[in-house]
């Protein structure tokens, strides 16, 4: 059997609660073009791509110290919005996520969001569907949406093979503000 050479990519995300997963995952399955990647559960991207896989352990050590200084915060997903070829759930106040991104990005200046494709900042969101064309995006219908508010008390550092269709794996869960009762930091091992 031939061994496939795969480039591991890393990412920092905010996991979203089951109520959001229950809405978004079926939409992603229904509307996301089969040629586009769908490899992560629904989430809010903080920084993608992150560091090379070989640098994850040291980067997570830095993130632990940095995130201990960031208090947990609430996020409200208020409804649908769209990019030219994607529909997403929009945050009513993206400020806290942007502040977290900017703090992390300042500590890792070589990690440009989306490799700089959309500029130096982010638009925090939860992707609900991706389309191969703007026309397909405009024609899609979405169910009514009731805003969901949840507490962000941790980030996940994930790794996987981009655009492979393979699921990504959480390498570490890092609490914000050293919150008691947060899931423990759980390092994994990228292959």
XYZ file of C-alpha atoms in Angstrom:
191
model
C 0.000 0.000 0.000
C 1.419 3.399 -0.954
C 1.868 5.885 1.850
C 0.277 9.255 1.150
C 2.297 12.360 1.921
C 0.008 14.794 3.674
C 0.718 18.293 4.929
C -0.648 18.815 8.441
C -2.236 22.207 9.068
C -3.155 23.663 12.457
C -5.872 26.032 13.604
C -7.233 27.788 16.696
C -11.020 27.647 17.033
C -13.790 28.393 19.497
C -16.053 25.354 19.770
C -19.773 26.119 19.584
C -22.503 24.437 21.661
C -24.698 21.517 20.574
C -27.660 23.788 19.696
C -25.506 25.514 17.075
C -24.037 22.213 15.843
C -27.593 20.846 15.449
C -28.466 23.702 13.092
C -25.193 24.134 11.218
C -24.053 20.559 10.564
C -27.157 19.594 8.526
C -26.886 22.872 6.582
C -23.228 22.204 5.825
C -24.098 18.694 4.642
C -26.971 19.960 2.505
C -25.409 23.034 0.971
C -21.650 22.717 0.999
C -20.342 21.890 -2.438
C -18.752 18.427 -2.434
C -15.513 19.862 -3.815
C -15.085 22.182 -0.822
C -13.508 21.034 2.438
C -15.730 20.146 5.398
C -13.425 18.697 8.000
C -14.273 20.359 11.314
C -17.354 20.558 13.495
C -19.054 23.955 13.463
C -16.791 26.532 15.130
C -15.589 30.124 15.181
C -12.117 30.366 13.663
C -9.696 32.440 15.709
C -6.539 31.836 13.662
C -6.119 29.636 10.590
C -3.589 28.477 9.733
C -1.683 28.441 13.003
C 1.890 27.193 13.498
C 3.540 24.206 11.778
C 2.658 20.907 13.465
C 6.238 20.472 14.722
C 5.882 23.731 16.688
C 2.527 22.932 18.341
C 3.762 22.002 21.820
C 5.806 25.180 22.261
C 3.007 27.274 20.738
C 0.450 25.757 23.118
C 2.699 26.615 26.070
C 2.663 30.258 24.918
C -1.101 30.125 24.370
C -1.699 28.818 27.902
C 0.003 31.867 29.393
C -1.654 34.252 26.978
C -5.154 32.795 27.421
C -4.837 32.843 31.210
C -4.904 36.649 30.853
C -8.148 36.669 28.817
C -11.385 36.435 30.810
C -14.192 34.233 29.471
C -16.839 36.117 27.502
C -20.287 35.613 26.008
C -21.018 35.338 22.296
C -24.437 35.746 20.708
C -24.977 34.364 17.220
C -27.739 36.691 16.043
C -28.627 35.382 12.600
C -27.551 34.708 9.045
C -25.287 36.847 6.912
C -23.238 35.992 3.847
C -19.978 36.312 2.013
C -20.098 36.016 -1.797
C -20.044 32.181 -1.727
C -20.848 31.339 1.902
C -23.626 31.793 4.447
C -22.683 32.160 8.089
C -24.038 32.883 11.560
C -23.072 36.415 12.521
C -21.950 37.499 15.984
C -23.911 40.373 17.497
C -20.662 41.704 18.999
C -17.499 40.398 17.323
C -15.301 42.569 19.587
C -14.277 39.945 22.179
C -13.357 37.359 19.508
C -11.420 39.965 17.529
C -9.600 41.035 20.704
C -8.649 37.394 21.374
C -7.491 36.998 17.760
C -5.419 40.182 17.892
C -3.774 39.139 21.139
C -2.886 35.702 19.747
C -1.802 37.079 16.386
C 0.478 39.622 18.101
C 2.192 36.719 19.880
C 2.457 34.766 16.602
C 3.008 37.476 13.952
C 4.070 34.958 11.289
C 0.553 33.456 11.367
C -1.588 35.635 9.084
C -5.304 34.802 9.149
C -6.198 32.739 6.092
C -2.620 33.340 4.910
C -3.523 37.001 4.346
C -6.126 36.228 1.666
C -8.770 38.468 3.290
C -6.571 41.080 4.919
C -4.971 41.377 8.352
C -8.148 41.031 10.457
C -10.972 38.507 10.798
C -14.757 38.579 10.602
C -15.704 36.181 13.414
C -18.474 33.844 12.266
C -19.769 30.267 12.145
C -19.894 28.981 8.568
C -23.293 27.441 7.785
C -22.799 26.694 4.072
C -20.223 27.089 1.320
C -21.037 27.229 -2.368
C -19.124 26.853 -5.615
C -20.810 29.982 -7.007
C -22.437 33.217 -5.877
C -25.614 32.228 -7.754
C -25.931 28.991 -5.774
C -25.405 30.947 -2.554
C -28.123 33.460 -3.458
C -30.600 30.691 -4.351
C -30.243 28.727 -1.098
C -32.976 28.798 1.530
C -32.300 28.600 5.242
C -34.566 27.772 8.179
C -35.621 30.464 10.649
C -32.959 31.196 13.220
C -33.345 32.072 16.896
C -30.288 33.791 18.411
C -28.087 31.619 20.632
C -25.858 32.988 23.398
C -23.080 30.909 24.913
C -20.045 31.376 27.136
C -16.593 31.129 25.579
C -14.344 29.694 28.284
C -11.787 27.867 26.125
C -10.198 27.559 22.718
C -9.232 24.432 20.851
C -6.001 23.973 18.944
C -6.793 21.526 16.157
C -4.752 19.844 13.445
C -5.536 17.985 10.271
C -4.943 17.714 6.567
C -6.578 20.690 4.855
C -8.824 19.960 1.879
C -8.590 16.208 2.411
C -12.079 15.587 3.745
C -10.486 13.854 6.729
C -11.691 14.959 10.177
C -9.458 17.226 12.221
C -8.302 16.328 15.742
C -8.109 18.525 18.829
C -4.492 18.754 19.957
C -5.156 20.930 23.036
C -8.059 22.553 24.830
C -6.867 25.732 26.513
C -9.014 27.554 29.096
C -9.477 31.302 29.107
C -8.715 33.117 32.346
C -7.654 29.928 34.111
C -11.356 29.179 34.607
C -12.006 26.530 37.282
C -14.105 23.718 35.915
C -13.032 24.247 32.298
C -12.127 21.096 30.438
C -8.505 20.273 31.179
C -5.766 21.065 28.744
C -5.629 17.862 26.718
C -2.657 17.625 24.391
C -2.785 15.174 21.521
C -0.044 14.122 19.164
C -0.095 15.089 15.492
C 1.202 12.394 13.180
